[in-house]
mmCIF file of C-alpha atoms and ligand atoms in Angstrom:
data_model
loop_
_atom_site.group_PDB
_atom_site.id
_atom_site.type_symbol
_atom_site.label_atom_id
_atom_site.label_comp_id
_atom_site.label_asym_id
_atom_site.label_seq_id
_atom_site.Cartn_x
_atom_site.Cartn_y
_atom_site.Cartn_z
ATOM 1 C CA MET A 182 -93.879 3.936 129.536
ATOM 2 C CA THR A 183 -95.589 4.367 126.810
ATOM 3 C CA ALA A 184 -98.488 2.119 127.279
ATOM 4 C CA THR A 185 -98.590 3.238 130.629
ATOM 5 C CA TYR A 186 -98.833 6.388 129.418
ATOM 6 C CA ALA A 187 -99.703 7.023 125.833
ATOM 7 C CA PRO A 188 -99.010 10.226 124.231
ATOM 8 C CA ALA A 189 -101.606 13.310 124.212
ATOM 9 C CA ARG A 190 -103.758 14.206 121.751
ATOM 10 C CA PRO A 191 -102.611 18.991 121.482
ATOM 11 C CA ILE A 192 -104.791 21.105 123.613
ATOM 12 C CA TRP A 193 -103.871 23.519 121.317
ATOM 13 C CA CYS A 194 -105.684 25.751 119.261
ATOM 14 C CA ALA A 195 -106.815 25.044 115.261
ATOM 15 C CA GLY A 196 -103.671 26.915 113.653
ATOM 16 C CA CYS A 197 -101.238 27.705 117.145
ATOM 17 C CA GLY A 198 -97.625 27.405 116.022
ATOM 18 C CA HIS A 199 -96.814 24.837 118.864
ATOM 19 C CA PHE A 200 -98.066 21.942 116.176
ATOM 20 C CA GLY A 201 -95.156 22.982 113.690
ATOM 21 C CA VAL A 202 -92.850 22.832 117.061
ATOM 22 C CA GLN A 203 -94.449 19.525 117.268
ATOM 23 C CA GLY A 204 -94.136 18.119 114.236
ATOM 24 C CA ALA A 205 -91.015 18.812 113.394
ATOM 25 C CA MET A 206 -89.544 17.261 117.261
ATOM 26 C CA ALA A 207 -91.803 14.094 115.435
ATOM 27 C CA HIS A 208 -89.283 14.433 112.418
ATOM 28 C CA ALA A 209 -85.829 14.406 113.657
ATOM 29 C CA PHE A 210 -86.673 11.442 115.711
ATOM 30 C CA ALA A 211 -87.845 9.598 112.898
ATOM 31 C CA ALA A 212 -84.483 10.721 110.814
ATOM 32 C CA LEU A 213 -82.045 10.195 113.210
ATOM 33 C CA GLN A 214 -83.398 7.133 114.627
ATOM 34 C CA ILE A 215 -83.615 7.418 118.071
ATOM 35 C CA PRO A 216 -85.394 4.322 120.025
ATOM 36 C CA PRO A 217 -88.187 6.540 122.539
ATOM 37 C CA HIS A 218 -86.071 5.663 125.565
ATOM 38 C CA GLU A 219 -83.340 7.480 125.105
ATOM 39 C CA ILE A 220 -85.484 10.802 124.774
ATOM 40 C CA VAL A 221 -86.678 12.411 126.713
ATOM 41 C CA VAL A 222 -88.141 15.673 126.687
ATOM 42 C CA LEU A 223 -88.377 17.752 129.048
ATOM 43 C CA ALA A 224 -91.048 21.637 129.465
ATOM 44 C CA GLY A 225 -91.793 24.578 131.192
ATOM 45 C CA ILE A 226 -95.065 25.620 131.860
ATOM 46 C CA GLY A 227 -97.869 27.234 129.319
ATOM 47 C CA CYS A 228 -99.300 26.447 125.750
ATOM 48 C CA SER A 229 -96.290 25.509 124.845
ATOM 49 C CA GLY A 230 -94.862 23.872 127.813
ATOM 50 C CA THR A 231 -97.451 20.878 127.142
ATOM 51 C CA VAL A 232 -95.414 19.400 124.374
ATOM 52 C CA GLN A 233 -94.023 16.017 126.097
ATOM 53 C CA ASN A 234 -97.310 15.734 126.581
ATOM 54 C CA ASN A 235 -98.468 14.387 122.996
ATOM 55 C CA LEU A 236 -95.005 13.077 122.374
ATOM 56 C CA GLY A 237 -94.132 8.543 122.448
ATOM 57 C CA THR A 238 -91.065 9.781 124.724
ATOM 58 C CA TYR A 239 -90.210 10.207 128.252
ATOM 59 C CA GLY A 240 -91.455 13.413 130.034
ATOM 60 C CA TYR A 241 -91.155 15.988 132.640
ATOM 61 C CA HIS A 242 -92.839 18.797 133.610
ATOM 62 C CA ALA A 243 -90.533 20.821 135.348
ATOM 63 C CA LEU A 244 -91.929 24.247 136.598
ATOM 64 C CA HIS A 245 -92.130 26.963 135.515
ATOM 65 C CA GLY A 246 -89.137 28.597 134.111
ATOM 66 C CA ARG A 247 -86.908 25.947 135.444
ATOM 67 C CA VAL A 248 -86.329 23.687 132.494
ATOM 68 C CA LEU A 249 -82.866 24.209 132.042
ATOM 69 C CA PRO A 250 -81.418 22.963 135.657
ATOM 70 C CA THR A 251 -83.966 20.152 134.905
ATOM 71 C CA ALA A 252 -82.676 19.051 131.795
ATOM 72 C CA ALA A 253 -78.506 19.482 133.052
ATOM 73 C CA GLY A 254 -79.371 17.499 135.954
ATOM 74 C CA VAL A 255 -81.332 14.335 133.158
ATOM 75 C CA HIS A 256 -78.187 14.646 131.027
ATOM 76 C CA LEU A 257 -76.296 14.481 134.244
ATOM 77 C CA ALA A 258 -76.630 11.533 135.310
ATOM 78 C CA ASN A 259 -77.011 9.589 132.380
ATOM 79 C CA PRO A 260 -74.895 10.998 128.951
ATOM 80 C CA HIS A 261 -76.239 8.573 127.282
ATOM 81 C CA LEU A 262 -79.911 10.236 127.007
ATOM 82 C CA THR A 263 -81.551 12.748 124.771
ATOM 83 C CA VAL A 264 -82.462 15.527 126.165
ATOM 84 C CA VAL A 265 -84.744 18.064 124.794
ATOM 85 C CA ALA A 266 -86.282 21.411 127.270
ATOM 86 C CA ALA A 267 -89.034 22.919 126.093
ATOM 87 C CA GLY A 268 -90.529 26.287 126.632
ATOM 88 C CA GLY A 269 -91.989 29.713 126.019
ATOM 89 C CA ASP A 270 -90.620 32.796 125.543
ATOM 90 C CA GLY A 271 -91.915 33.522 128.668
ATOM 91 C CA ASP A 272 -90.749 30.259 130.517
ATOM 92 C CA GLY A 273 -87.123 31.175 128.580
ATOM 93 C CA TYR A 274 -86.703 34.825 129.365
ATOM 94 C CA ALA A 275 -89.106 35.966 131.543
ATOM 95 C CA ILE A 276 -88.631 33.355 134.695
ATOM 96 C CA GLY A 277 -86.071 31.489 133.697
ATOM 97 C CA MET A 278 -83.614 34.052 132.236
ATOM 98 C CA GLY A 279 -81.680 33.475 134.423
ATOM 99 C CA HIS A 280 -81.115 29.929 133.796
ATOM 100 C CA LEU A 281 -81.041 30.530 129.881
ATOM 101 C CA VAL A 282 -77.375 32.308 130.399
ATOM 102 C CA HIS A 283 -76.242 29.337 132.245
ATOM 103 C CA ALA A 284 -76.897 27.262 129.632
ATOM 104 C CA PHE A 285 -75.123 29.241 126.851
ATOM 105 C CA ARG A 286 -72.128 29.700 129.371
ATOM 106 C CA ARG A 287 -72.295 26.071 130.633
ATOM 107 C CA ASP A 288 -73.050 24.647 127.116
ATOM 108 C CA LEU A 289 -74.159 20.830 127.831
ATOM 109 C CA PRO A 290 -74.803 18.796 124.927
ATOM 110 C CA PHE A 291 -78.515 19.331 125.165
ATOM 111 C CA VAL A 292 -80.681 21.054 123.043
ATOM 112 C CA TYR A 293 -83.648 24.196 124.131
ATOM 113 C CA VAL A 294 -86.385 24.966 122.126
ATOM 114 C CA VAL A 295 -88.025 28.106 122.593
ATOM 115 C CA MET A 296 -91.713 28.408 120.834
ATOM 116 C CA ASN A 297 -91.676 31.998 121.053
ATOM 117 C CA ASN A 298 -94.997 33.857 120.935
ATOM 118 C CA GLY A 299 -94.458 37.538 121.925
ATOM 119 C CA VAL A 300 -97.601 36.301 125.122
ATOM 120 C CA TYR A 301 -98.135 34.486 127.797
ATOM 121 C CA GLY A 302 -100.637 32.470 126.039
ATOM 122 C CA LEU A 303 -101.787 29.806 128.943
ATOM 123 C CA THR A 304 -102.491 32.534 131.167
ATOM 124 C CA LYS A 305 -104.565 34.329 128.953
ATOM 125 C CA GLY A 306 -102.460 37.458 126.004
ATOM 126 C CA GLN A 307 -99.778 39.250 128.922
ATOM 127 C CA ASP A 308 -96.786 40.607 126.632
ATOM 128 C CA SER A 309 -94.078 38.303 127.599
ATOM 129 C CA PRO A 310 -90.290 40.095 126.924
ATOM 130 C CA THR A 311 -90.293 39.084 123.093
ATOM 131 C CA ARG A 312 -93.854 40.591 122.934
ATOM 132 C CA HIS A 313 -92.241 44.467 120.623
ATOM 133 C CA GLY A 314 -91.068 41.919 118.177
ATOM 134 C CA LEU A 315 -87.109 41.456 117.728
ATOM 135 C CA SER A 316 -86.323 44.370 116.508
ATOM 136 C CA GLY A 317 -88.553 46.971 117.912
ATOM 137 C CA ILE A 318 -88.332 49.041 120.995
ATOM 138 C CA GLY A 319 -87.518 47.123 124.058
ATOM 139 C CA GLY A 320 -87.866 43.711 121.430
ATOM 140 C CA PHE A 321 -84.916 40.944 123.217
ATOM 141 C CA ASP A 322 -82.700 39.109 120.770
ATOM 142 C CA ALA A 323 -82.280 35.175 122.607
ATOM 143 C CA ILE A 324 -80.348 34.683 119.308
ATOM 144 C CA ASP A 325 -78.422 38.301 119.682
ATOM 145 C CA LEU A 326 -77.692 36.925 124.175
ATOM 146 C CA GLY A 327 -75.644 33.704 122.775
ATOM 147 C CA LEU A 328 -73.635 34.727 120.675
ATOM 148 C CA SER A 329 -72.267 37.740 123.154
ATOM 149 C CA ILE A 330 -72.019 33.724 124.559
ATOM 150 C CA PRO A 331 -68.648 33.049 123.728
ATOM 151 C CA ALA A 332 -69.004 29.183 125.350
ATOM 152 C CA THR A 333 -72.070 28.959 122.130
ATOM 153 C CA GLY A 334 -71.510 26.833 119.309
ATOM 154 C CA PHE A 335 -74.400 25.903 118.512
ATOM 155 C CA LEU A 336 -78.073 29.551 117.604
ATOM 156 C CA ALA A 337 -80.545 29.604 115.622
ATOM 157 C CA ARG A 338 -84.483 30.371 114.632
ATOM 158 C CA GLY A 339 -87.362 28.790 112.749
ATOM 159 C CA PHE A 340 -90.684 29.802 111.853
ATOM 160 C CA SER A 341 -93.205 27.202 112.885
ATOM 161 C CA ARG A 342 -94.778 28.264 108.708
ATOM 162 C CA HIS A 343 -91.562 27.090 107.090
ATOM 163 C CA PRO A 344 -92.119 23.196 108.009
ATOM 164 C CA ALA A 345 -88.785 22.050 105.717
ATOM 165 C CA GLN A 346 -86.033 24.865 107.747
ATOM 166 C CA LEU A 347 -87.707 23.900 111.371
ATOM 167 C CA GLN A 348 -86.904 20.691 110.320
ATOM 168 C CA ARG A 349 -83.211 20.210 108.329
ATOM 169 C CA LEU A 350 -82.831 22.859 112.389
ATOM 170 C CA MET A 351 -84.192 20.641 114.606
ATOM 171 C CA THR A 352 -82.246 17.804 113.337
ATOM 172 C CA ASP A 353 -79.106 19.624 113.620
ATOM 173 C CA ALA A 354 -80.129 20.426 117.012
ATOM 174 C CA ILE A 355 -80.751 17.056 118.431
ATOM 175 C CA ARG A 356 -77.784 15.273 116.223
ATOM 176 C CA TYR A 357 -75.052 18.039 117.797
ATOM 177 C CA ALA A 358 -77.048 17.562 121.067
ATOM 178 C CA ARG A 359 -76.178 13.962 120.359
ATOM 179 C CA GLU A 360 -72.095 14.233 118.787
ATOM 180 C CA ALA A 361 -71.676 15.426 122.105
ATOM 181 C CA LYS A 362 -70.805 18.344 120.742
ATOM 182 C CA GLY A 363 -72.072 21.573 123.080
ATOM 183 C CA PHE A 364 -75.430 23.347 123.918
ATOM 184 C CA ALA A 365 -77.715 23.821 121.134
ATOM 185 C CA PHE A 366 -80.385 26.383 120.927
ATOM 186 C CA ILE A 367 -83.223 27.792 118.720
ATOM 187 C CA GLU A 368 -85.719 29.771 118.816
ATOM 188 C CA VAL A 369 -89.043 29.501 116.984
ATOM 189 C CA LEU A 370 -90.856 31.768 115.465
ATOM 190 C CA SER A 371 -94.902 29.724 117.209
ATOM 191 C CA PRO A 372 -97.572 32.052 116.244
ATOM 192 C CA CYS A 373 -100.632 31.926 118.904
ATOM 193 C CA VAL A 374 -103.200 33.152 116.485
ATOM 194 C CA THR A 375 -105.355 33.075 119.745
ATOM 195 C CA TYR A 376 -103.883 36.788 121.571
ATOM 196 C CA ASN A 377 -101.919 37.935 119.610
ATOM 197 C CA ASP A 378 -101.426 36.434 115.720
ATOM 198 C CA THR A 379 -97.699 36.984 113.995
ATOM 199 C CA TYR A 380 -98.202 34.496 111.120
ATOM 200 C CA ALA A 381 -98.395 37.235 108.216
ATOM 201 C CA SER A 382 -96.437 39.782 109.901
ATOM 202 C CA TRP A 383 -93.009 37.487 110.405
ATOM 203 C CA GLU A 384 -93.903 36.050 107.063
ATOM 204 C CA GLN A 385 -92.977 40.061 105.698
ATOM 205 C CA ALA A 386 -90.070 39.204 108.419
ATOM 206 C CA VAL A 387 -87.667 36.891 108.272
ATOM 207 C CA VAL A 388 -84.666 36.828 106.268
ATOM 208 C CA ASP A 389 -82.962 33.351 106.204
ATOM 209 C CA VAL A 390 -79.248 33.293 106.788
ATOM 210 C CA ALA A 391 -78.544 31.312 103.789
ATOM 211 C CA HIS A 392 -79.773 33.730 101.223
ATOM 212 C CA VAL A 393 -78.080 35.966 103.182
ATOM 213 C CA ASP A 394 -74.372 36.770 100.331
ATOM 214 C CA ASP A 395 -72.230 37.873 104.521
ATOM 215 C CA HIS A 396 -73.184 35.236 106.284
ATOM 216 C CA ASP A 397 -70.743 32.749 107.700
ATOM 217 C CA PRO A 398 -72.198 30.967 110.278
ATOM 218 C CA THR A 399 -68.234 29.563 111.712
ATOM 219 C CA ASP A 400 -67.722 33.798 112.232
ATOM 220 C CA ARG A 401 -69.326 34.897 115.339
ATOM 221 C CA ALA A 402 -68.509 37.863 115.231
ATOM 222 C CA ALA A 403 -70.240 38.533 111.339
ATOM 223 C CA ALA A 404 -73.833 36.536 112.369
ATOM 224 C CA PHE A 405 -73.359 39.935 115.437
ATOM 225 C CA ALA A 406 -73.381 41.935 112.165
ATOM 226 C CA VAL A 407 -76.725 40.487 110.086
ATOM 227 C CA THR A 408 -78.432 39.400 112.741
ATOM 228 C CA THR A 409 -77.876 43.022 114.305
ATOM 229 C CA GLY A 410 -78.481 44.647 110.244
ATOM 230 C CA LEU A 411 -81.270 42.592 109.455
ATOM 231 C CA ALA A 412 -82.868 44.217 112.542
ATOM 232 C CA ALA A 413 -82.260 47.682 112.321
ATOM 233 C CA GLU A 414 -84.349 46.249 108.701
ATOM 234 C CA GLY A 415 -86.935 45.658 110.443
ATOM 235 C CA LYS A 416 -86.072 42.254 109.814
ATOM 236 C CA ILE A 417 -85.354 39.130 111.204
ATOM 237 C CA ALA A 418 -82.953 36.979 111.221
ATOM 238 C CA THR A 419 -84.707 33.086 110.367
ATOM 239 C CA GLY A 420 -81.690 29.854 109.859
ATOM 240 C CA GLN A 421 -78.450 28.374 111.361
ATOM 241 C CA ILE A 422 -77.152 32.024 112.195
ATOM 242 C CA LEU A 423 -73.950 30.045 114.616
ATOM 243 C CA LEU A 424 -72.384 27.010 114.511
ATOM 244 C CA ASP A 425 -68.912 25.601 115.329
ATOM 245 C CA PRO A 426 -67.668 22.729 113.533
ATOM 246 C CA ASP A 427 -64.254 22.508 115.067
ATOM 247 C CA ARG A 428 -66.442 21.126 117.594
ATOM 248 C CA GLU A 429 -64.777 17.588 119.787
ATOM 249 C CA PRO A 430 -67.210 15.301 122.059
ATOM 250 C CA ARG A 431 -67.414 16.285 124.840
ATOM 251 C CA ARG A 432 -68.821 13.705 126.668
ATOM 252 C CA GLU A 433 -68.801 13.869 130.823
ATOM 253 C CA PRO A 434 -67.893 9.866 132.703
ATOM 254 C CA VAL A 435 -71.420 7.773 132.645
ATOM 255 C CA PRO A 436 -72.488 7.012 136.320
ATOM 256 C CA ALA A 437 -74.568 4.590 135.382
ATOM 257 C CA ALA A 438 -72.624 2.076 136.529
ATOM 258 C CA GLU A 439 -72.780 3.200 139.608
ATOM 259 C CA ASP A 440 -75.953 2.347 141.708
ATOM 260 C CA LEU A 441 -77.750 4.711 141.961
ATOM 261 C CA ARG A 442 -80.573 3.454 144.139
ATOM 262 C CA PRO A 443 -81.471 6.149 147.085
ATOM 263 C CA ALA A 444 -81.488 3.088 149.329
ATOM 264 C CA VAL A 445 -77.599 2.540 148.249
ATOM 265 C CA HIS A 446 -76.952 6.510 149.091
ATOM 266 C CA ALA A 447 -79.094 6.645 152.222
ATOM 267 C CA SER A 448 -76.923 7.711 155.204
ATOM 268 C CA ALA A 449 -74.970 10.366 152.107
ATOM 269 C CA TYR A 450 -78.662 12.197 151.501
ATOM 270 C CA ALA A 451 -79.069 11.877 155.642
ATOM 271 C CA GLU A 452 -75.742 13.596 156.440
ATOM 272 C CA ILE A 453 -76.981 16.188 153.610
ATOM 273 C CA LEU A 454 -79.968 17.381 154.933
ATOM 274 C CA ASP A 455 -78.494 17.296 158.421
ATOM 275 C CA ARG A 456 -76.564 20.236 157.290
ATOM 276 C CA TYR A 457 -80.045 22.639 156.814
ATOM 277 C CA ARG A 458 -80.771 21.550 159.530
ATOM 278 C CA VAL A 459 -81.233 23.723 162.674
HETATM 279 C C1 TPP B 52 -93.822 30.222 139.974
HETATM 280 C C2 TPP B 52 -95.607 31.247 138.509
HETATM 281 N N1 TPP B 52 -95.399 32.492 138.477
HETATM 282 C C3 TPP B 52 -96.720 32.355 136.896
HETATM 283 C C4 TPP B 52 -97.474 31.191 137.275
HETATM 284 C C5 TPP B 52 -98.446 31.374 136.190
HETATM 285 N N2 TPP B 52 -97.987 30.913 134.203
HETATM 286 C C6 TPP B 52 -98.353 29.389 133.865
HETATM 287 S S1 TPP B 52 -98.157 29.645 132.342
HETATM 288 C C7 TPP B 52 -97.199 31.466 132.643
HETATM 289 C C8 TPP B 52 -96.394 31.571 131.077
HETATM 290 C C9 TPP B 52 -96.695 31.017 129.299
HETATM 291 O O1 TPP B 52 -95.926 31.988 128.608
HETATM 292 P P1 TPP B 52 -95.067 31.147 127.853
HETATM 293 O O2 TPP B 52 -93.525 30.026 128.701
HETATM 294 O O3 TPP B 52 -94.281 32.298 126.932
HETATM 295 O O4 TPP B 52 -95.149 29.650 126.963
HETATM 296 P P2 TPP B 52 -96.906 30.592 125.887
HETATM 297 O O5 TPP B 52 -98.449 29.885 127.097
HETATM 298 O O6 TPP B 52 -97.346 31.252 124.673
HETATM 299 O O7 TPP B 52 -97.414 29.229 125.687
HETATM 300 C C10 TPP B 52 -96.893 31.971 133.437
HETATM 301 C C11 TPP B 52 -96.402 33.016 134.111
HETATM 302 C C12 TPP B 52 -96.966 29.636 136.862
HETATM 303 N N3 TPP B 52 -97.048 28.440 135.872
HETATM 304 N N4 TPP B 52 -95.113 29.948 138.012
HETATM 305 S S1 SF4 B 53 -103.307 30.319 123.169
HETATM 306 FE FE1 SF4 B 53 -102.301 30.761 121.289
HETATM 307 S S2 SF4 B 53 -100.007 29.940 122.152
HETATM 308 FE FE2 SF4 B 53 -101.832 28.727 123.206
HETATM 309 S S3 SF4 B 53 -102.833 27.213 122.661
HETATM 310 FE FE3 SF4 B 53 -104.176 28.717 122.009
HETATM 311 S S4 SF4 B 53 -103.339 29.599 120.100
HETATM 312 FE FE4 SF4 B 53 -101.200 28.458 120.472
#
């Protein structure tokens, strides 16, 4: 596979935050010693959506806003794979927003990395749902959304300018999903240097919740109070915001023993298609 599809060189502008995200993913795969053929990285459409081209794993470029149902399908088809979905804030929080809510609710064990830069980078800088800032009026905070859905167990935020923290969060998220504990969500503040360079303002705003006295990642209500309290001060919470430590592995029965070749199921597929004929 990697002989046929060698990792590509990133297409990103020099300084793009997405480099940090790719580096953290590669670091986590190496730290956890996951063989490349056991990893599938799926991505949405956008500058962020090209990350899967650059890694020596299996990859899939999903439709715009549809990376989450596609990743869920990959996981259900073979729960032994390590599945990482990735994409931009335009991909995940605009056209794909309905899927994010249901991914939080369904809690299937795969990772979702959103590279938040406040703009649609690939289409030249239009406002995304997070353009007005995580704490500004009209802004939007996906971590607060995740906290409001009782099924969630892993919510974190990193900053591509802080690689040590991001590598740790990425490694923990992938480990959590590999242990089949549930859906692991990481938002990465990943500035677009060309259309919305937020490196300096985010550097001033980020606060690692590990340094907040009242923070307890196992207490959902307390975590919500910390993130919304920081936002009210114009700050952005980063780090491990929610972590449910008591999760049991939730592995579905593995369908791999079944013969999934299309020919074996041809008549069943034909029956399904017939139901859609008028
Ligand atoms: C269905 C559909 N609608 C619109 C587009 C155009 N489009 C391509 S990428 C993109 C948004 C990219 O922004 P984001 O997801 O934030 O990623 P970034 O480029 O900033 O990394 C849009 C609207 C598309 N490809 N498909
Ligand atoms: S346009 Fe923005 S998001 Fe796209 S590669 Fe350049 S810096 Fe990155």
